[in-house]
């Protein structure tokens, strides 16, 4: 339980530093480039996962995993709506969709999802009695 929680938390922390989205001309953005408040909340979940791993608290580890999933979904929705809102000054809907389509999601989301999946699937070790 302890090693799985530590591995999941470390993978999630590394995923937050990976490129999460690509904005034309500006380049690749990680979690802190997207929004610092969401990034801080995300890394609080990572720290909760680590604390739960060292304290052997199964509920805290799973809470950190589900909390990270919720934050990722909120962030993805925020990116989508912000991209469409940023180009709302264009009068043609096809141009808005074309310009918003230039913002691309990158591979860092898969790393975060893998770490969260590891945290969510943590189980207590079975106790084996020897008589």
mmCIF file of C-alpha atoms in Angstrom:
data_model
loop_
_atom_site.group_PDB
_atom_site.id
_atom_site.type_symbol
_atom_site.label_atom_id
_atom_site.label_comp_id
_atom_site.label_asym_id
_atom_site.label_seq_id
_atom_site.Cartn_x
_atom_site.Cartn_y
_atom_site.Cartn_z
ATOM 1 C CA UNK A 1 0.000 0.000 0.000
ATOM 2 C CA UNK A 2 2.780 2.400 0.892
ATOM 3 C CA UNK A 3 4.849 1.929 -2.257
ATOM 4 C CA UNK A 4 1.827 2.112 -4.553
ATOM 5 C CA UNK A 5 0.730 5.386 -2.960
ATOM 6 C CA UNK A 6 4.213 6.885 -3.205
ATOM 7 C CA UNK A 7 4.592 5.813 -6.834
ATOM 8 C CA UNK A 8 1.167 7.213 -7.758
ATOM 9 C CA UNK A 9 1.878 10.540 -6.047
ATOM 10 C CA UNK A 10 5.293 10.899 -7.674
ATOM 11 C CA UNK A 11 3.852 10.110 -11.112
ATOM 12 C CA UNK A 12 1.122 12.700 -10.585
ATOM 13 C CA UNK A 13 3.685 15.301 -9.475
ATOM 14 C CA UNK A 14 5.786 14.612 -12.558
ATOM 15 C CA UNK A 15 2.681 14.822 -14.760
ATOM 16 C CA UNK A 16 1.960 18.318 -13.492
ATOM 17 C CA UNK A 17 5.322 19.453 -14.838
ATOM 18 C CA UNK A 18 4.878 17.759 -18.231
ATOM 19 C CA UNK A 19 3.443 19.730 -21.157
ATOM 20 C CA UNK A 20 -0.335 19.753 -20.750
ATOM 21 C CA UNK A 21 -1.366 22.013 -23.606
ATOM 22 C CA UNK A 22 0.156 23.754 -26.603
ATOM 23 C CA UNK A 23 -0.770 27.327 -27.399
ATOM 24 C CA UNK A 24 0.343 28.568 -30.843
ATOM 25 C CA UNK A 25 3.212 31.085 -30.793
ATOM 26 C CA UNK A 26 3.486 30.860 -26.966
ATOM 27 C CA UNK A 27 4.446 27.176 -26.724
ATOM 28 C CA UNK A 28 3.787 24.343 -24.283
ATOM 29 C CA UNK A 29 2.198 25.010 -20.891
ATOM 30 C CA UNK A 30 2.334 22.934 -17.721
ATOM 31 C CA UNK A 31 -0.090 23.166 -14.784
ATOM 32 C CA UNK A 32 1.460 26.334 -13.350
ATOM 33 C CA UNK A 33 1.292 28.083 -16.717
ATOM 34 C CA UNK A 34 -2.398 27.231 -17.089
ATOM 35 C CA UNK A 35 -3.563 28.460 -13.666
ATOM 36 C CA UNK A 36 -1.558 28.791 -10.472
ATOM 37 C CA UNK A 37 -4.513 28.300 -8.119
ATOM 38 C CA UNK A 38 -5.485 25.021 -9.774
ATOM 39 C CA UNK A 39 -1.837 23.952 -9.789
ATOM 40 C CA UNK A 40 -1.510 24.616 -6.066
ATOM 41 C CA UNK A 41 -4.726 22.681 -5.388
ATOM 42 C CA UNK A 42 -3.411 19.835 -7.558
ATOM 43 C CA UNK A 43 -0.113 19.664 -5.695
ATOM 44 C CA UNK A 44 -1.990 19.747 -2.371
ATOM 45 C CA UNK A 45 -3.673 16.548 -3.580
ATOM 46 C CA UNK A 46 -0.242 15.108 -4.416
ATOM 47 C CA UNK A 47 1.022 15.944 -0.913
ATOM 48 C CA UNK A 48 -2.131 14.430 0.634
ATOM 49 C CA UNK A 49 -1.425 11.253 -1.321
ATOM 50 C CA UNK A 50 2.125 11.160 0.013
ATOM 51 C CA UNK A 51 1.013 11.834 3.586
ATOM 52 C CA UNK A 52 -1.612 9.108 3.301
ATOM 53 C CA UNK A 53 1.008 6.714 1.963
ATOM 54 C CA UNK A 54 3.444 7.310 4.802
ATOM 55 C CA UNK A 55 0.674 7.234 7.432
ATOM 56 C CA UNK A 56 -0.887 4.080 5.885
ATOM 57 C CA UNK A 57 -4.286 5.820 5.526
ATOM 58 C CA UNK A 58 -6.194 4.185 2.693
ATOM 59 C CA UNK A 59 -9.036 6.727 2.676
ATOM 60 C CA UNK A 60 -6.666 9.668 2.372
ATOM 61 C CA UNK A 61 -4.829 8.061 -0.543
ATOM 62 C CA UNK A 62 -8.057 7.400 -2.429
ATOM 63 C CA UNK A 63 -9.357 10.883 -1.633
ATOM 64 C CA UNK A 64 -6.190 12.353 -3.153
ATOM 65 C CA UNK A 65 -6.688 10.267 -6.300
ATOM 66 C CA UNK A 66 -10.343 11.218 -6.750
ATOM 67 C CA UNK A 67 -9.576 14.849 -5.902
ATOM 68 C CA UNK A 68 -6.910 14.925 -8.598
ATOM 69 C CA UNK A 69 -9.378 13.470 -11.112
ATOM 70 C CA UNK A 70 -11.918 16.175 -10.198
ATOM 71 C CA UNK A 71 -9.305 18.923 -10.557
ATOM 72 C CA UNK A 72 -8.208 17.575 -13.935
ATOM 73 C CA UNK A 73 -11.810 17.581 -15.177
ATOM 74 C CA UNK A 74 -12.319 21.136 -13.917
ATOM 75 C CA UNK A 75 -9.089 22.228 -15.594
ATOM 76 C CA UNK A 76 -9.960 20.590 -18.911
ATOM 77 C CA UNK A 77 -13.384 22.244 -18.913
ATOM 78 C CA UNK A 78 -11.795 25.572 -18.015
ATOM 79 C CA UNK A 79 -9.299 25.314 -20.874
ATOM 80 C CA UNK A 80 -12.056 24.480 -23.338
ATOM 81 C CA UNK A 81 -14.292 27.371 -22.297
ATOM 82 C CA UNK A 82 -11.402 29.839 -22.045
ATOM 83 C CA UNK A 83 -10.196 28.964 -25.543
ATOM 84 C CA UNK A 84 -13.670 29.493 -27.000
ATOM 85 C CA UNK A 85 -14.224 32.668 -24.965
ATOM 86 C CA UNK A 86 -10.859 34.167 -25.953
ATOM 87 C CA UNK A 87 -11.834 34.153 -29.610
ATOM 88 C CA UNK A 88 -15.411 35.337 -29.108
ATOM 89 C CA UNK A 89 -14.560 38.725 -30.650
ATOM 90 C CA UNK A 90 -14.682 36.997 -34.040
ATOM 91 C CA UNK A 91 -18.128 37.305 -35.597
ATOM 92 C CA UNK A 92 -18.145 34.001 -37.444
ATOM 93 C CA UNK A 93 -18.717 30.796 -35.503
ATOM 94 C CA UNK A 94 -16.502 28.747 -37.832
ATOM 95 C CA UNK A 95 -13.598 31.127 -37.258
ATOM 96 C CA UNK A 96 -14.099 30.895 -33.486
ATOM 97 C CA UNK A 97 -14.022 27.088 -33.655
ATOM 98 C CA UNK A 98 -10.977 27.168 -35.945
ATOM 99 C CA UNK A 99 -9.051 29.531 -33.675
ATOM 100 C CA UNK A 100 -10.031 27.617 -30.517
ATOM 101 C CA UNK A 101 -9.025 24.379 -32.242
ATOM 102 C CA UNK A 102 -5.445 25.639 -32.458
ATOM 103 C CA UNK A 103 -5.095 25.082 -28.708
ATOM 104 C CA UNK A 104 -4.052 21.429 -28.393
ATOM 105 C CA UNK A 105 -3.960 19.109 -25.405
ATOM 106 C CA UNK A 106 -0.608 17.367 -24.865
ATOM 107 C CA UNK A 107 0.506 14.049 -23.356
ATOM 108 C CA UNK A 108 0.944 15.226 -19.754
ATOM 109 C CA UNK A 109 -2.727 14.553 -19.015
ATOM 110 C CA UNK A 110 -2.101 10.824 -19.525
ATOM 111 C CA UNK A 111 0.698 10.877 -16.953
ATOM 112 C CA UNK A 112 -1.550 12.597 -14.401
ATOM 113 C CA UNK A 113 -4.370 10.128 -15.135
ATOM 114 C CA UNK A 114 -1.999 7.181 -14.659
ATOM 115 C CA UNK A 115 -0.861 8.494 -11.268
ATOM 116 C CA UNK A 116 -4.440 9.149 -10.157
ATOM 117 C CA UNK A 117 -5.476 5.658 -11.295
ATOM 118 C CA UNK A 118 -2.682 4.161 -9.209
ATOM 119 C CA UNK A 119 -3.856 6.121 -6.160
ATOM 120 C CA UNK A 120 -7.494 5.153 -6.639
ATOM 121 C CA UNK A 121 -6.740 1.434 -6.921
ATOM 122 C CA UNK A 122 -4.742 1.160 -3.688
ATOM 123 C CA UNK A 123 -5.877 -1.727 -1.495
ATOM 124 C CA UNK A 124 -5.012 -2.854 1.985
ATOM 125 C CA UNK A 125 -2.600 -5.770 2.068
ATOM 126 C CA UNK A 126 -4.125 -9.077 3.106
ATOM 127 C CA UNK A 127 -3.169 -10.333 6.538
ATOM 128 C CA UNK A 128 -1.903 -13.895 6.428
ATOM 129 C CA UNK A 129 -2.227 -15.876 9.626
ATOM 130 C CA UNK A 130 0.266 -18.599 10.330
ATOM 131 C CA UNK A 131 -0.923 -21.176 12.833
#
